[in-house]
Short mmCIF file of C-alpha atoms in Angstrom, two decimals:
data_model
loop_
_atom_site.label_atom_id
_atom_site.label_comp_id
_atom_site.label_asym_id
_atom_site.label_seq_id
_atom_site.Cartn_x
_atom_site.Cartn_y
_atom_site.Cartn_z
CA MET A 1 -0.03 -0.08 0.17
CA LEU A 2 2.84 1.96 0.69
CA SER A 3 4.42 1.36 -2.43
CA ALA A 4 1.38 2.26 -4.17
CA ALA A 5 0.58 5.27 -2.12
CA ARG A 6 4.07 6.72 -3.43
CA GLY A 7 3.22 5.52 -6.72
CA GLY A 8 0.52 7.81 -6.78
CA SER A 9 2.10 10.86 -5.19
CA SER A 10 4.36 10.43 -8.22
CA ASP A 11 2.12 10.33 -10.89
CA ARG A 12 0.15 13.36 -9.53
CA LYS A 13 3.50 15.77 -9.25
CA LEU A 14 4.38 14.45 -12.97
CA GLY A 15 0.64 15.23 -13.94
CA SER A 16 1.23 18.65 -12.09
CA TRP A 17 4.56 19.43 -13.96
CA LYS A 18 2.79 18.44 -17.45
CA LEU A 19 -0.07 20.77 -16.67
CA ASN A 20 2.26 23.61 -15.73
CA TYR A 21 4.53 22.95 -18.59
CA PHE A 22 1.27 23.13 -20.90
CA LEU A 23 0.32 26.21 -19.48
CA THR A 24 3.66 27.88 -19.65
CA ARG A 25 3.78 26.76 -23.40
CA SER A 26 0.40 27.84 -23.95
CA SER A 27 1.29 31.16 -22.19
CA CYS A 28 4.28 31.54 -24.35
CA LEU A 29 2.52 30.74 -27.55
CA GLU A 30 -0.51 33.33 -26.43
CA LYS A 31 2.68 36.07 -25.78
CA VAL A 32 4.03 35.57 -29.26
CA PHE A 33 1.04 35.55 -30.95
CA THR A 34 -0.17 38.36 -29.31
CA TYR A 35 2.98 40.42 -29.81
CA LEU A 36 2.42 39.33 -33.86
CA VAL A 37 -1.05 40.25 -33.83
CA VAL A 38 -0.07 43.92 -32.09
CA LYS A 39 3.18 44.28 -34.53
CA THR A 40 0.75 43.69 -37.35
CA VAL A 41 -1.99 45.96 -36.24
CA TYR A 42 0.41 48.69 -35.53
CA ARG A 43 2.73 48.33 -38.99
CA CYS A 44 -0.78 48.40 -40.66
CA TYR A 45 -2.51 51.33 -39.10
CA PHE A 46 -0.15 53.17 -37.06
CA HIS A 47 2.91 52.94 -38.50
CA PRO A 48 4.54 56.26 -40.22
CA LEU A 49 4.37 54.96 -43.94
CA SER A 50 0.76 53.36 -42.63
CA SER A 51 -1.20 56.11 -45.21
CA TYR A 52 0.76 55.19 -48.22
CA PRO A 53 -1.24 52.59 -50.34
CA GLY A 54 0.14 48.71 -50.85
CA PRO A 55 -0.84 45.02 -50.12
CA LYS A 56 -0.97 44.33 -46.10
CA PHE A 57 0.69 41.82 -46.14
CA ALA A 58 3.62 43.59 -47.28
CA ALA A 59 3.04 46.42 -44.83
CA SER A 60 3.13 44.25 -41.96
CA SER A 61 6.06 41.66 -42.87
CA ARG A 62 9.12 41.52 -45.06
CA LEU A 63 7.98 37.73 -46.56
CA TRP A 64 6.16 39.22 -49.59
CA PHE A 65 9.04 41.27 -50.67
CA VAL A 66 11.91 38.62 -49.96
CA TYR A 67 9.64 36.02 -51.50
CA ASN A 68 9.25 37.70 -54.97
CA MET A 69 12.43 38.62 -54.98
CA VAL A 70 13.66 35.14 -54.24
CA ILE A 71 11.87 33.61 -57.17
CA GLY A 72 12.86 36.56 -59.43
CA VAL A 73 9.83 38.34 -59.98
CA LEU A 74 9.67 41.26 -57.64
CA PRO A 75 9.90 44.32 -59.76
CA GLN A 76 7.23 43.08 -61.79
CA LYS A 77 4.98 42.56 -58.98
CA ILE A 78 5.89 45.87 -57.79
CA ARG A 79 4.81 47.47 -61.30
CA ARG A 80 1.68 45.86 -60.92
CA LEU A 81 0.94 47.65 -57.31
CA HIS A 82 2.25 51.11 -59.26
CA GLU A 83 -0.25 50.39 -61.85
CA GLU A 84 -3.31 49.75 -59.54
CA LEU A 85 -2.48 52.15 -56.68
CA GLY A 86 0.08 54.93 -58.11
CA PRO A 87 3.35 56.76 -57.90
CA VAL A 88 4.37 55.55 -54.66
CA VAL A 89 3.65 52.42 -52.95
CA ARG A 90 4.69 50.58 -49.77
CA VAL A 91 6.48 47.31 -50.42
CA ALA A 92 7.47 46.64 -47.03
CA PRO A 93 7.35 47.88 -43.99
CA ASN A 94 9.57 50.09 -44.14
CA GLU A 95 10.07 50.60 -47.85
CA LEU A 96 8.57 52.87 -50.31
CA SER A 97 8.65 52.42 -54.17
CA TYR A 98 8.18 55.43 -56.69
CA SER A 99 7.28 55.87 -60.26
CA SER A 100 7.52 59.68 -60.39
CA SER A 101 10.16 61.52 -62.62
CA LYS A 102 10.44 63.76 -59.70
CA ALA A 103 11.36 60.97 -57.33
CA TRP A 104 14.72 60.50 -59.63
CA ASN A 105 16.24 63.70 -57.89
CA ASP A 106 14.48 63.60 -54.70
CA ILE A 107 16.33 60.53 -53.89
CA TYR A 108 19.39 60.18 -56.05
CA GLY A 109 19.94 63.40 -57.48
CA PHE A 110 22.62 66.27 -55.98
CA ARG A 111 21.45 66.88 -52.70
CA SER A 112 23.69 70.33 -51.70
CA GLY A 113 23.69 71.45 -48.10
CA LYS A 114 21.91 68.12 -47.26
CA PRO A 115 23.06 64.65 -46.12
CA GLU A 116 23.04 61.85 -48.89
CA MET A 117 20.11 59.05 -49.30
CA SER A 118 22.79 56.86 -48.02
CA LYS A 119 23.10 53.02 -49.25
CA GLU A 120 22.92 51.46 -45.91
CA THR A 121 20.38 48.79 -47.26
CA PRO A 122 20.66 44.82 -47.84
CA LEU A 123 21.00 45.83 -51.66
CA TYR A 124 24.65 47.41 -51.52
CA GLN A 125 25.58 45.73 -48.15
CA ALA A 126 25.67 42.57 -50.10
CA GLN A 127 28.09 43.65 -52.58
CA PRO A 128 31.82 43.63 -52.58
CA PRO A 129 33.67 46.84 -50.93
CA GLY A 130 34.06 49.31 -54.23
CA ILE A 131 32.55 51.82 -55.83
CA LEU A 132 28.99 50.42 -55.91
CA SER A 133 28.74 50.44 -52.11
CA ALA A 134 31.38 53.08 -50.89
CA THR A 135 30.32 56.43 -48.83
CA ARG A 136 30.10 59.42 -50.33
CA ILE A 137 33.57 60.36 -49.39
CA LYS A 138 34.90 57.28 -50.40
CA HIS A 139 32.79 57.10 -53.78
CA SER A 140 34.16 60.42 -55.17
CA HIS A 141 37.61 59.53 -54.58
CA PHE A 142 37.10 56.32 -56.52
CA ARG A 143 35.36 57.96 -59.23
CA HIS A 144 37.79 60.39 -59.79
CA LEU A 145 40.41 57.69 -59.87
CA MET A 146 38.40 56.08 -62.94
CA SER A 147 36.86 59.02 -64.82
CA ARG A 148 40.26 59.00 -66.79
CA GLY A 149 39.35 55.59 -68.51
CA PHE A 150 36.29 56.74 -69.31
CA SER A 151 37.10 60.21 -70.35
CA GLU A 152 36.58 61.44 -74.34
CA ALA A 153 40.53 60.96 -74.61
CA ALA A 154 40.11 57.49 -73.04
CA LEU A 155 37.29 56.80 -75.46
CA ARG A 156 39.64 57.93 -78.85
CA GLU A 157 42.41 55.67 -77.52
CA GLN A 158 40.13 52.56 -76.73
CA GLU A 159 38.32 52.71 -79.95
CA PRO A 160 40.54 50.65 -82.17
CA LEU A 161 40.30 47.97 -79.71
CA VAL A 162 36.94 47.78 -78.96
CA LYS A 163 36.52 48.09 -83.36
CA GLY A 164 39.12 45.36 -83.42
CA TYR A 165 36.35 43.11 -80.69
CA ALA A 166 33.44 44.10 -83.00
CA ASP A 167 34.85 43.10 -86.47
CA LEU A 168 35.89 39.87 -84.89
CA LEU A 169 32.28 39.60 -83.44
CA MET A 170 31.10 40.29 -87.11
CA GLY A 171 33.27 37.41 -88.62
CA ARG A 172 32.09 34.90 -86.28
CA LEU A 173 28.72 35.61 -87.24
CA HIS A 174 29.29 35.23 -90.95
CA GLU A 175 31.05 31.88 -90.16
CA GLN A 176 27.42 30.80 -87.95
CA ALA A 177 25.64 32.15 -90.64
CA LYS A 178 27.05 30.19 -93.31
CA LEU A 179 26.27 26.84 -91.52
CA GLY A 180 22.88 28.03 -91.83
CA ASP A 181 21.46 27.36 -88.13
CA ALA A 182 19.74 30.06 -85.95
CA VAL A 183 22.11 31.57 -83.57
CA ASP A 184 21.62 33.03 -79.90
CA ILE A 185 22.30 36.66 -80.29
CA VAL A 186 22.22 37.20 -76.46
CA SER A 187 25.52 34.70 -76.10
CA TRP A 188 27.18 36.27 -78.78
CA TYR A 189 26.24 39.63 -77.64
CA ASN A 190 27.86 38.89 -74.17
CA PHE A 191 30.97 37.32 -75.65
CA PHE A 192 31.39 40.70 -77.07
CA THR A 193 30.98 42.60 -74.24
CA PHE A 194 32.90 40.46 -72.00
CA ASP A 195 35.93 40.28 -74.13
CA VAL A 196 35.97 44.22 -74.34
CA ILE A 197 35.28 44.80 -70.50
CA GLY A 198 38.29 42.48 -69.85
CA ASP A 199 40.61 43.92 -72.16
CA LEU A 200 40.05 47.12 -70.82
CA ALA A 201 40.01 46.06 -66.78
CA PHE A 202 42.56 43.05 -66.66
CA GLY A 203 44.57 44.15 -70.09
CA GLU A 204 43.59 40.68 -71.70
CA PRO A 205 40.15 39.45 -73.20
CA PHE A 206 38.06 36.55 -71.68
CA GLY A 207 38.02 34.80 -75.38
CA CYS A 208 34.87 34.36 -75.32
CA LEU A 209 34.89 35.21 -79.06
CA ALA A 210 37.70 33.25 -79.85
CA THR A 211 36.20 30.21 -78.69
CA SER A 212 32.69 31.14 -79.44
CA ASP A 213 31.72 29.87 -75.65
CA TYR A 214 31.46 31.75 -72.44
CA HIS A 215 34.95 32.11 -70.15
CA PRO A 216 34.77 30.16 -66.95
CA TRP A 217 34.86 33.12 -65.11
CA VAL A 218 32.17 34.86 -67.21
CA LYS A 219 29.99 31.99 -66.06
CA MET A 220 30.65 32.12 -62.27
CA ILE A 221 29.64 36.12 -62.93
CA PHE A 222 26.22 35.12 -63.44
CA ASP A 223 26.04 32.82 -60.87
CA ALA A 224 27.76 35.04 -58.49
CA ILE A 225 24.82 37.65 -59.16
CA HIS A 226 22.37 35.11 -57.88
CA LEU A 227 24.33 34.50 -54.84
CA ILE A 228 24.32 38.37 -54.39
CA GLY A 229 20.45 38.46 -54.76
CA PHE A 230 20.43 35.70 -52.14
CA LYS A 231 22.34 37.79 -49.57
CA GLN A 232 20.28 40.52 -50.65
CA ALA A 233 17.28 38.81 -49.53
CA LEU A 234 18.51 37.21 -46.14
CA GLY A 235 20.02 40.98 -45.40
CA HIS A 236 16.49 42.06 -44.15
CA TYR A 237 17.15 39.88 -41.15
CA PRO A 238 20.31 40.55 -39.94
CA LYS A 239 20.03 37.55 -37.23
CA LEU A 240 20.69 35.20 -40.04
CA ASP A 241 23.48 36.60 -41.49
CA ARG A 242 25.36 34.45 -39.41
CA LEU A 243 23.60 31.39 -41.13
CA VAL A 244 24.34 32.31 -44.75
CA PRO A 245 27.22 29.81 -44.82
CA TYR A 246 25.11 27.18 -43.63
CA ILE A 247 21.69 27.62 -45.63
CA THR A 248 23.54 29.08 -49.01
CA PRO A 249 23.37 25.84 -51.54
CA LYS A 250 26.84 24.46 -51.55
CA ALA A 251 26.99 24.41 -55.65
CA LEU A 252 26.46 28.28 -55.23
CA ALA A 253 28.94 28.91 -52.49
CA ASP A 254 31.57 27.11 -54.59
CA LYS A 255 30.81 29.14 -57.48
CA TRP A 256 31.43 32.45 -55.60
CA ASP A 257 34.61 30.89 -54.09
CA SER A 258 35.60 30.19 -57.85
CA HIS A 259 34.74 33.80 -58.81
CA ASP A 260 36.16 35.75 -56.09
CA GLN A 261 39.69 33.70 -56.59
CA MET A 262 39.52 34.44 -59.90
CA THR A 263 38.66 37.95 -59.63
CA ARG A 264 41.69 38.30 -57.27
CA GLU A 265 44.03 36.35 -59.77
CA LYS A 266 43.31 38.34 -62.73
CA THR A 267 43.25 41.74 -60.69
CA LEU A 268 46.69 41.17 -58.95
CA ARG A 269 47.97 39.83 -62.60
CA ARG A 270 46.59 43.49 -64.06
CA LYS A 271 48.44 45.14 -60.87
CA GLU A 272 52.11 43.44 -61.70
CA SER A 273 51.68 44.00 -65.09
CA LYS A 274 53.62 47.29 -67.14
CA VAL A 275 50.70 47.95 -69.21
CA ASP A 276 50.63 52.07 -69.40
CA ARG A 277 47.45 53.07 -70.80
CA ALA A 278 44.49 54.72 -69.60
CA ASP A 279 42.05 51.93 -69.04
CA PHE A 280 39.65 51.24 -66.14
CA LEU A 281 42.15 50.07 -63.23
CA SER A 282 45.33 51.99 -64.57
CA GLN A 283 44.60 54.56 -61.66
CA LEU A 284 43.49 52.18 -58.70
CA ILE A 285 46.51 50.20 -58.95
CA LYS A 286 48.60 53.27 -58.14
CA PRO A 287 50.20 52.97 -54.88
CA GLU A 288 50.09 56.52 -54.51
CA ASN A 289 46.40 56.35 -54.63
CA ASN A 290 45.67 54.38 -51.48
CA VAL A 291 43.33 51.70 -52.69
CA THR A 292 43.20 48.70 -50.91
CA ASP A 293 43.27 45.24 -52.23
CA GLU A 294 39.74 44.27 -51.23
CA GLU A 295 38.92 47.85 -52.78
CA LEU A 296 40.64 46.99 -56.21
CA PHE A 297 38.61 43.44 -56.26
CA GLY A 298 35.67 45.06 -55.40
CA ASN A 299 35.74 47.38 -58.04
CA ALA A 300 37.40 45.11 -60.74
CA THR A 301 34.08 42.84 -60.10
CA THR A 302 31.45 45.79 -60.46
CA LEU A 303 33.19 46.88 -63.58
CA ILE A 304 32.82 43.87 -65.27
CA THR A 305 29.74 43.12 -64.47
CA ALA A 306 28.21 46.61 -65.01
CA GLY A 307 30.38 47.42 -68.11
CA SER A 308 29.37 44.01 -70.02
CA GLU A 309 25.99 42.65 -69.00
CA THR A 310 24.12 45.82 -68.68
CA THR A 311 25.33 46.48 -72.27
CA ALA A 312 24.66 42.93 -73.76
CA THR A 313 21.18 43.48 -72.35
CA VAL A 314 19.97 46.49 -74.67
CA LEU A 315 21.54 45.26 -77.39
CA SER A 316 19.41 42.27 -76.61
CA SER A 317 16.67 43.86 -75.85
CA VAL A 318 16.46 45.90 -78.96
CA THR A 319 17.35 43.34 -81.12
CA TRP A 320 14.16 41.43 -79.86
CA PHE A 321 12.32 44.61 -80.27
CA LEU A 322 13.11 45.61 -83.65
CA LEU A 323 12.03 41.95 -84.66
CA GLN A 324 8.56 42.31 -83.34
CA ASN A 325 8.31 45.60 -84.97
CA PRO A 326 9.07 45.26 -88.58
CA GLU A 327 8.31 48.65 -89.34
CA ALA A 328 10.60 50.11 -87.04
CA MET A 329 13.55 47.57 -88.42
CA LEU A 330 12.79 48.49 -91.72
CA LYS A 331 13.20 52.32 -91.10
CA LEU A 332 16.51 51.63 -88.80
CA VAL A 333 18.02 49.35 -91.56
CA SER A 334 17.29 51.81 -94.16
CA GLU A 335 19.09 54.92 -91.78
CA VAL A 336 22.30 52.42 -91.56
CA ARG A 337 22.65 51.43 -94.71
CA SER A 338 22.24 54.93 -96.47
CA SER A 339 24.46 56.24 -94.17
CA PHE A 340 27.56 53.90 -94.82
CA HIS A 341 28.70 52.19 -98.18
CA ASP A 342 31.68 50.32 -96.42
CA THR A 343 32.27 48.77 -92.63
CA SER A 344 35.36 50.62 -92.52
CA GLU A 345 33.01 53.68 -92.47
CA ILE A 346 31.37 52.71 -89.28
CA ASN A 347 33.11 53.98 -86.32
CA PHE A 348 32.69 55.79 -82.83
CA ILE A 349 32.29 59.20 -84.46
CA SER A 350 29.93 58.36 -87.48
CA VAL A 351 27.75 55.99 -85.67
CA ASN A 352 26.77 59.27 -83.71
CA LYS A 353 24.58 60.42 -86.81
CA LEU A 354 21.87 57.75 -86.72
CA LYS A 355 19.22 59.86 -84.85
CA TYR A 356 16.46 57.19 -85.40
CA MET A 357 19.00 54.23 -83.98
CA LEU A 358 19.44 56.44 -80.97
CA ALA A 359 15.67 56.35 -80.55
CA CYS A 360 15.42 52.70 -80.92
CA LEU A 361 18.18 52.06 -78.22
CA ASN A 362 16.25 54.87 -75.86
CA GLU A 363 12.98 53.03 -76.58
CA ALA A 364 14.40 49.56 -75.67
CA MET A 365 15.65 50.69 -72.19
CA ARG A 366 12.58 52.26 -72.18
CA VAL A 367 10.22 49.25 -72.07
CA PHE A 368 12.88 46.91 -70.91
CA PRO A 369 15.48 48.44 -68.58
CA PRO A 370 18.55 47.08 -68.44
CA VAL A 371 18.54 47.24 -64.46
CA PRO A 372 15.00 46.88 -63.69
CA SER A 373 15.53 46.69 -59.80
CA GLY A 374 14.73 49.48 -57.96
CA LEU A 375 18.11 50.53 -56.16
CA SER A 376 17.37 51.43 -52.84
CA ARG A 377 18.68 54.03 -50.22
CA MET A 378 18.04 55.24 -46.97
CA VAL A 379 16.24 58.42 -46.04
CA PRO A 380 18.63 60.13 -43.30
CA GLU A 381 17.77 60.89 -39.72
CA GLY A 382 15.44 63.50 -39.86
CA GLY A 383 13.21 62.70 -43.02
CA ASP A 384 13.04 64.25 -46.28
CA LEU A 385 10.71 65.21 -48.78
CA ILE A 386 10.12 62.98 -51.70
CA ASP A 387 7.70 63.55 -54.89
CA GLY A 388 6.24 66.25 -52.44
CA LYS A 389 5.57 64.27 -49.57
CA TRP A 390 7.15 63.66 -45.85
CA VAL A 391 9.02 60.65 -45.17
CA PRO A 392 10.78 59.69 -41.69
CA GLY A 393 14.55 58.87 -41.53
CA GLY A 394 15.54 55.01 -41.74
CA THR A 395 12.80 54.56 -44.60
CA HIS A 396 14.53 52.62 -47.45
CA VAL A 397 13.24 54.39 -50.89
CA SER A 398 13.88 53.83 -54.54
CA VAL A 399 12.45 54.45 -57.92
CA LEU A 400 11.67 51.38 -59.92
CA GLN A 401 12.90 51.95 -63.50
CA LEU A 402 10.42 48.97 -64.88
CA ALA A 403 7.64 51.13 -63.20
CA VAL A 404 8.57 54.70 -63.76
CA ASN A 405 9.28 53.64 -67.72
CA THR A 406 5.75 52.26 -68.31
CA SER A 407 3.64 54.57 -66.30
CA THR A 408 0.75 56.12 -67.74
CA ALA A 409 1.26 59.40 -65.94
CA ASN A 410 4.72 59.21 -67.82
CA PHE A 411 4.27 58.39 -71.33
CA SER A 412 1.68 57.62 -73.61
CA ARG A 413 1.10 54.28 -75.15
CA PRO A 414 3.74 53.00 -72.49
CA ASN A 415 3.82 49.36 -73.13
CA GLU A 416 4.11 50.27 -77.14
CA TYR A 417 7.80 49.94 -78.40
CA ILE A 418 7.45 52.98 -80.46
CA PRO A 419 11.15 54.76 -81.39
CA GLU A 420 9.35 57.78 -82.82
CA ARG A 421 8.89 59.16 -79.20
CA TRP A 422 12.21 60.22 -79.24
CA MET A 423 12.12 62.50 -82.04
CA ASP A 424 9.95 64.97 -81.38
CA ASP A 425 6.68 63.29 -82.77
CA PRO A 426 3.81 65.38 -81.95
CA ARG A 427 2.12 62.15 -80.58
CA PHE A 428 4.05 61.96 -77.28
CA MET A 429 4.77 65.64 -77.09
CA ASN A 430 3.47 65.35 -73.18
CA ASP A 431 5.58 62.49 -72.41
CA ASP A 432 7.84 63.00 -69.41
CA GLN A 433 11.29 61.79 -71.16
CA THR A 434 12.72 62.78 -67.58
CA ALA A 435 11.15 59.66 -66.02
CA MET A 436 13.54 57.34 -68.25
CA GLN A 437 17.01 57.28 -66.38
CA PRO A 438 18.40 54.16 -67.67
CA PHE A 439 22.01 55.14 -66.19
CA SER A 440 20.66 56.61 -62.97
CA THR A 441 21.19 60.55 -62.02
CA GLY A 442 23.00 62.33 -59.99
CA PRO A 443 26.44 61.78 -58.54
CA ARG A 444 26.49 58.61 -58.66
CA ASN A 445 25.06 58.02 -61.91
CA CYS A 446 26.76 55.15 -64.36
CA ILE A 447 30.38 56.19 -64.91
CA GLY A 448 30.43 54.49 -68.10
CA LYS A 449 27.07 55.83 -70.10
CA ASN A 450 29.62 57.03 -72.96
CA LEU A 451 31.40 53.85 -73.68
CA ALA A 452 28.01 51.82 -73.59
CA PHE A 453 26.24 53.92 -76.18
CA VAL A 454 29.09 53.70 -78.61
CA GLU A 455 29.71 50.08 -78.05
CA MET A 456 25.75 49.78 -78.58
CA ARG A 457 25.64 52.05 -81.69
CA LEU A 458 28.41 50.48 -83.25
CA ILE A 459 27.62 46.72 -82.79
CA LEU A 460 24.00 47.81 -84.24
CA ALA A 461 25.14 49.59 -87.37
CA LEU A 462 27.84 46.74 -87.78
CA LEU A 463 25.24 43.74 -87.77
CA LEU A 464 22.13 45.77 -89.77
CA PHE A 465 24.78 46.51 -92.02
CA GLU A 466 26.22 43.22 -92.58
CA PHE A 467 23.14 41.07 -92.04
CA ASP A 468 19.24 40.39 -92.64
CA LEU A 469 17.46 39.21 -89.65
CA GLU A 470 15.03 37.05 -88.63
CA LEU A 471 13.28 35.66 -85.34
CA ASP A 472 13.73 32.06 -85.08
CA ASP A 473 10.27 30.05 -84.32
CA LYS A 474 12.12 28.64 -80.96
CA THR A 475 12.11 32.55 -79.55
CA GLU A 476 8.94 32.85 -77.46
CA LYS A 477 8.23 36.04 -75.12
CA TRP A 478 11.68 36.40 -74.88
CA ASN A 479 11.19 39.77 -72.76
CA GLU A 480 8.82 38.07 -70.17
CA ALA A 481 12.28 36.85 -67.88
CA ARG A 482 13.31 36.72 -64.14
CA VAL A 483 15.08 39.53 -62.13
CA PHE A 484 17.75 38.94 -60.31
CA ILE A 485 18.73 42.50 -59.48
CA ILE A 486 19.74 42.31 -62.93
CA TRP A 487 17.48 40.18 -65.83
CA GLU A 488 18.15 36.61 -66.27
CA LYS A 489 18.01 36.58 -70.22
CA LYS A 490 16.85 33.67 -72.14
CA PRO A 491 18.57 32.47 -75.26
CA LEU A 492 16.93 35.09 -78.66
CA TRP A 493 17.43 32.85 -81.63
CA ILE A 494 17.67 34.71 -84.75
CA ARG A 495 18.80 33.88 -88.17
CA LEU A 496 21.16 35.83 -89.93
CA LYS A 497 21.09 36.29 -93.70
CA PRO A 498 24.59 38.08 -95.33
CA VAL A 499 23.66 41.34 -97.14
CA THR A 500 24.63 40.68 -100.95
CA ARG A 501 26.03 44.14 -102.31
CA LEU A 502 27.33 44.77 -105.61
#
C-alpha cells in the first residue's frame, strides 16, 4: 500500500508538472501570438508609413518582398502595384517604391547642403567593397580615379581595341550564318561585351569570341549575381546573417568562391603588369592612390559586371523589339545602309549621326530597362521630402525603372515600342522623358554611359549593315524574364542572312 501511495504521489507530481508545462507553453504561445497581432496592427494602421497604399501583407512583414525577390519576380509585382495604386506604394514595412520623375532627383540627385540618401541597405551591403557600395567621400575618390578610363580622350584611345572585337564578332557571325543554323544572339552580344571589358580592365580578353563560348569566369559571374540576390534577401533579417554559410546551396557557394579567387588572380596580374594605358584600373592600381587590394577586387568585379552585362542586355532587347516591330526595323536598316558604303566607315564618330538608332536604343531601355530593380537608398535621420510628401528617416526608398518607364502618367502608350516618341513626334509631346534614367542620375550615375552608347551603336550599326535578321520560331516571349537584380536573359534565337552588295 505504501508503494502504491508513493506511486500515486509521483503520478500526481508528474501530472502537475505536465499541466504547468502546458500552461507555460500556452502562455508563451499566447504572448507570441499577441505580439505578432499587435505588431501587424501597428504596422498596417499606426506606422508612419501606414498612409501609403500597398498590400497589407507587405506592410506587415518583409516576407512578401523577400519571397518575390528570391523567385525573381519582385520588379514585375511592384510594377503592377504602381499600375493599380499610383506613383508611390509601400512594398515592405519600412520601404516605399516610386514611379514619378520627380522622385529621381529627390532620391538620387545632387543634395547640396543635405546628407546623402545613404546606401545602408541590404542591396549594397551584399556587394563587395568598391564604388557601388562606397560612402560619399570614398565614392568621390574612386570615381575620380576611374574617370580617366572613361574620358573622351580614353574613348578615342580605346576605339581600335573595341572596333577590333566588333569586327571579330561580325566575322564569327558570318561563320555561323554559313552553317545555316539559328544563333543565340544574346550569347554573342555577351561574348563581345565581356571580351571588351576584360581587356579594358585586366589587359587581356576572356577569349569568348575566339572560342565561341563563355569563359568559365564569365559563367561564374552569372551565378554570383544569383548569390548576391540571395544575400540581399537574407540581409533584411540581420540575425540570419551568421547562417548564410550554412543555408547557402553548396554549389552556389563554391561558384562564388571560385569567382572570388579568379577575380583576385586577374586583378593582381593586372596590378603587376607594365601596361601603360588609360584603362579602367590604371589609376586604381597606383600605390600613391591608396586603394586597398579588397577595394581593388570589389571595383574590378563591379566594372566587369556593370560594364558588360547591361550593355549586352540593351543590345539583346533592341534586337527583340525591332524584330517584333517590322516597320521600326525597316526604318533603322534604311538609316544604317544609306549612311555607310563600307564597314570601314562605321566608327565611334560616324555612328553618332544615326538619330533613329538612338531613338531605338532609348525606347528599348525604356520598355526593358537594363537594371529593372529598384536601387534602394535610406532616408537620412530627420526625414525628407520625396515627390512632395514627407518621408521619415530610416525609410528605404527607390525608383523602380520597370514602373516609372511604363507609367501612363509619364508616357503615352507606355507598353508599346515606338522609337518615334524620342524624335519629337507630336503624338508624344506630353511624354515626360526625364522619367527615364537608365544610367541613374546624380553624383552616382553610371560612369560608363559614354562607352556603353558607342558600343551599342557600333555593334547595332555593323550588324544591320552586314545582315538581314529573322526571328527563329523557337524564340517566344523573350522579354518575359526573371530578375535577380538584373535580368536573367533567355536565349534569343535568330537567323542571319548576309547582305549581298554589288
